C-alpha positions as a printed Julia matrix, in Angstrom:
303×3 Matrix{Float64}:
   0.0     0.0     0.0
   1.46    3.36   -0.94
   2.19    6.08    1.59
  -0.13    8.4    -0.3
  -3.12    6.12    0.08
  -2.24    5.6     3.71
  -2.74    9.14    4.84
  -4.43   11.08    2.09
  -7.39    9.01    1.08
 -10.76   10.38    2.13
 -13.1     8.35    4.23
 -15.59    8.09    1.37
 -16.4     4.59    0.21
 -16.79    5.37   -3.47
 -13.5     7.21   -3.78
 -11.53    4.83   -1.59
 -12.74    1.77   -3.48
 -11.89    3.25   -6.87
  -8.37    4.2    -5.84
  -7.9     1.0    -3.89
  -8.34   -0.93   -7.14
  -5.45    1.01   -8.62
  -3.26    0.38   -5.59
  -4.1    -3.29   -5.32
  -3.36   -3.76   -9.03
  -3.78   -7.23  -10.38
  -3.67   -8.88   -6.96
  -7.34   -8.19   -6.28
  -8.42   -9.35   -9.74
  -6.38  -12.5    -9.45
  -8.16  -13.74   -6.33
  -9.53  -17.24   -6.71
 -12.17  -19.28   -4.93
 -14.37  -16.38   -3.83
 -14.61  -14.65   -7.23
 -16.22  -11.23   -7.26
 -17.53  -11.58   -3.7
 -14.04  -12.16   -2.36
 -12.72   -9.19   -4.31
 -15.43   -6.93   -2.91
 -14.73   -8.14    0.61
 -11.05   -7.33    0.08
 -11.86   -3.85   -1.18
 -14.15   -3.17    1.79
 -11.38   -4.26    4.14
  -8.9    -1.98    2.37
 -11.35    0.91    2.6
 -11.69    0.41    6.35
  -7.91    0.43    6.76
  -7.53    3.59    4.71
 -10.16    5.26    6.83
  -7.94    4.8     9.89
  -4.38    5.14    8.67
  -3.09    8.66    8.9
  -5.66    9.77   11.43
  -4.55   11.05   14.82
  -4.4     8.42   17.53
  -7.61    9.67   19.13
  -9.44    8.88   15.88
  -7.81    5.52   15.33
  -8.72    4.19   18.75
  -5.3     4.59   20.33
  -3.64    7.14   22.55
  -0.08    7.83   23.71
  -0.92    6.54   27.18
  -2.44    3.29   25.91
   0.72    2.46   23.95
   3.23    3.03   26.72
   5.17    0.12   28.14
   4.62   -0.92   31.76
   6.89   -2.08   34.58
   9.92   -0.32   33.11
   9.9    -2.26   29.86
  11.02   -0.61   26.62
   8.1     0.52   24.51
   8.67   -0.88   20.98
   6.29    1.72   19.55
   7.92    4.72   21.24
   8.23    7.44   18.56
  10.91    9.17   20.67
  13.25    6.16   20.75
  16.65    7.03   19.27
  18.21    4.63   16.76
  21.62    5.5    18.2
  23.07    6.74   14.92
  23.26   10.41   15.89
  24.82   10.14   19.3
  24.0    11.24   22.8
  22.83   14.73   21.87
  20.06   13.29   19.67
  18.95   10.93   22.41
  18.79   13.76   24.95
  16.92   16.03   22.54
  14.34   13.32   21.86
  13.93   12.83   25.59
  13.34   16.55   26.05
  10.75   16.54   23.28
   9.07   13.48   24.83
   8.81   15.2    28.22
   7.24   18.27   26.62
   4.78   16.2    24.62
   3.7    14.26   27.7
   3.29   17.49   29.67
   1.23   19.23   26.98
  -2.52   18.97   26.61
  -4.65   17.97   23.61
  -5.48   20.97   21.43
  -8.91   19.72   20.36
  -7.93   20.1    16.69
  -8.21   16.34   16.14
 -11.89   16.44   17.06
 -12.81   18.74   14.18
 -13.86   17.33   10.84
 -11.72   18.28    7.81
 -13.56   20.43    5.29
 -12.88   20.46    1.57
 -11.38   23.65    0.16
 -10.53   24.9     3.65
  -6.77   24.32    4.07
  -6.88   25.28    7.74
  -8.72   22.01    8.4
  -6.61   19.8     6.11
  -4.69   16.82    7.37
  -1.25   15.94    5.97
   0.35   12.71    7.17
  -2.17   12.78   10.02
  -0.92   16.18   11.25
  -2.99   19.37   11.24
  -2.27   23.02   11.83
  -2.8    23.99   15.47
  -1.92   20.59   16.95
  -0.04   20.43   20.23
   3.02   18.21   20.86
   0.65   15.8    22.63
  -1.43   15.53   19.47
   1.61   15.02   17.24
   2.84   12.22   19.49
  -0.52   10.51   19.01
  -0.17   10.83   15.23
   3.32    9.34   15.33
   2.12    6.38   17.37
  -0.79    5.71   15.02
   1.65    5.74   12.09
   4.31    3.75   13.98
   6.62    6.61   13.06
   9.85    7.82   14.67
  10.86   11.38   15.48
  14.37   12.63   14.77
  16.32   15.91   14.57
  14.15   17.86   17.04
  15.17   21.48   17.63
  14.09   24.02   20.22
  13.62   27.74   20.78
  12.89   29.88   23.82
   9.45   29.04   25.21
   6.68   31.61   24.98
   6.64   32.32   28.72
  10.42   32.68   28.86
  10.37   34.99   25.85
   7.79   37.24   27.51
   9.77   37.31   30.75
  13.08   38.08   28.99
  11.62   40.9    26.85
   9.88   42.37   29.86
  13.09   42.27   31.9
  15.03   44.02   29.13
  12.35   46.7    28.89
  12.65   47.35   32.65
  16.43   47.17   32.66
  16.27   44.15   34.94
  18.27   40.93   34.87
  16.81   38.36   32.5
  15.48   35.21   34.18
  16.64   31.76   33.26
  15.09   30.67   29.99
  13.28   27.45   29.19
  13.1    25.8    25.79
  10.17   24.53   23.77
   9.95   22.33   20.69
  10.15   24.29   17.42
  10.74   21.61   14.79
  10.98   17.87   14.33
  11.19   15.35   11.54
   9.01   12.23   11.58
  10.02    9.14    9.61
   7.04    7.15    8.33
   6.76    4.03    6.18
   8.24    3.5     2.71
  10.86    6.2     3.23
   8.38    9.05    3.56
   9.22   11.9     5.92
   7.12   14.62    7.56
   8.71   17.83    8.83
   6.64   19.58   11.48
   7.18   23.17   12.6
   5.76   24.68   15.8
   4.93   28.29   16.65
   5.17   29.44   20.28
   1.85   30.52   21.79
   0.53   31.27   25.31
  -1.0    27.76   25.27
   2.31   26.16   24.29
   3.81   25.07   20.95
   1.29   24.66   18.12
   1.88   23.25   14.63
   2.15   26.05   12.06
   3.81   24.24    9.13
   3.88   20.71    7.73
   6.08   19.39    4.92
   5.53   15.82    3.77
   7.7    14.02    1.2
   6.71   10.75   -0.44
   7.54    8.81   -3.59
   5.58    8.56   -6.84
   5.3     4.78   -6.45
   1.86    3.61   -7.54
   0.74    6.95   -8.98
   0.6     8.76  -12.29
   0.08   12.49  -12.53
  -3.53   11.94  -13.49
  -4.35    9.49  -10.71
  -2.62   11.68   -8.14
  -4.53   14.75   -9.31
  -7.82   12.88   -9.05
  -6.98   11.63   -5.56
  -6.03   15.12   -4.38
  -9.28   16.6    -5.67
 -11.27   13.83   -3.99
  -9.54   14.49   -0.7
  -9.16   18.26   -0.59
 -11.66   19.57   -3.13
 -11.13   21.49   -6.36
  -7.8    23.4    -6.16
  -7.44   27.11   -6.8
  -4.89   26.39   -9.54
  -3.26   23.24  -10.86
  -0.57   22.1   -13.27
   0.39   18.49  -13.89
   3.78   18.77  -15.59
   5.57   19.8   -13.54
   3.15   19.05  -10.73
   2.01   22.15   -8.84
  -1.44   22.12   -7.22
  -2.61   24.73   -4.7
  -5.52   25.24   -2.34
  -6.06   28.57   -0.59
  -8.63   29.61    1.99
 -11.98   30.98    0.73
 -11.82   34.69    0.0
  -8.04   34.85    0.38
  -5.68   36.44   -2.13
  -4.16   34.04   -4.65
  -1.1    36.25   -5.12
  -0.44   36.85   -1.42
  -2.3    34.35    0.77
  -2.86   35.52    4.35
  -4.68   32.4     5.52
  -3.71   28.69    5.52
  -2.76   27.24    2.14
  -1.68   23.84    0.82
   0.69   23.31   -2.1
   1.47   19.91   -3.63
   4.46   19.89   -5.97
   7.17   17.61   -7.27
  10.89   17.56   -6.61
  12.54   14.94   -8.79
  11.29   11.55   -7.66
   9.48   12.93   -4.63
   6.09   14.54   -4.11
   6.01   17.36   -1.57
   2.94   18.42    0.41
   3.42   21.78    2.13
   0.79   23.41    4.31
   1.4    26.68    6.15
  -0.74   28.76    8.46
  -0.4    32.07    6.58
   0.86   35.49    7.61
  -2.34   36.57    9.39
  -1.79   34.05   12.18
   1.82   35.15   12.63
   0.77   38.8    12.92
  -1.9    37.89   15.46
   0.67   36.02   17.58
   3.05   38.99   17.49
   0.25   41.27   18.72
  -0.55   38.92   21.61
   3.15   38.67   22.49
   3.52   42.47   22.59
   0.45   42.72   24.81
   1.8    40.18   27.28
   5.25   41.79   27.34
   3.79   45.25   27.95
   1.49   43.95   30.68
   4.39   42.21   32.4
   6.7    45.19   32.07
   4.02   47.53   33.42
   4.37   45.87   36.79
   7.63   47.81   37.09
   8.11   50.45   34.4
   6.31   51.06   31.07
   7.61   48.79   28.38
   9.47   50.18   25.39
   8.91   46.97   23.43
């Protein structure tokens, strides 16, 4: 089964069955003994699997807590487990990311239904904009994926405290870090890169890049699958592949709201979804407000 079908297929029987035939190839047709009935049973089973794969753990009937090992045993499905190839620093960074994910709360994003032609609700490799580290851990577990190369920035609360201290001429407090980026290795060599913005509620996903192979797809079949999943794109080209969805009412030349672009890079297909500049401006405004409020406890802030 291709990585594309695993996370991108819509939970719509008609569409899943049609594309499942293409992915199953001659194997489904070559079934013997049960004839057409057996083939249909196989397609229904495939459809059920595609309806679950790529969904966050809360949707697939699993959760980070339910997958954890007990009595000190090593959890074979731990997405934070280091493969040992990048040394002690990588292991420690993954441990720091794990602690933050376990301490964070669900964002509630996973409970919302995706909506066609609204990129802010789209799901790429099971990940959505606005997810917390807790949510992303659940996605990784449902995919049996592994995190690697996590990186960190100053946490939101530490950033506010440091800016406020500078504005008052006071000593800056000790800073704490928060996850800003991680890669997630999925099946068949596909990789998701997840970026986090710092918010008062903690890190929240603001960018997703997903890279997968062309295996099992032509330009035409991929275009049809994308339209079935995400709706009719704003603009599309097949050779080279470049398909884009923007939020309703947004500017095509300078999108301010979430947008999804699917394009090709050699033998890879790239899915890129970003939150848009409006969200970044809103965060900056909230940050300034919190810094000024904190600084006002001593002297007016010049920030």
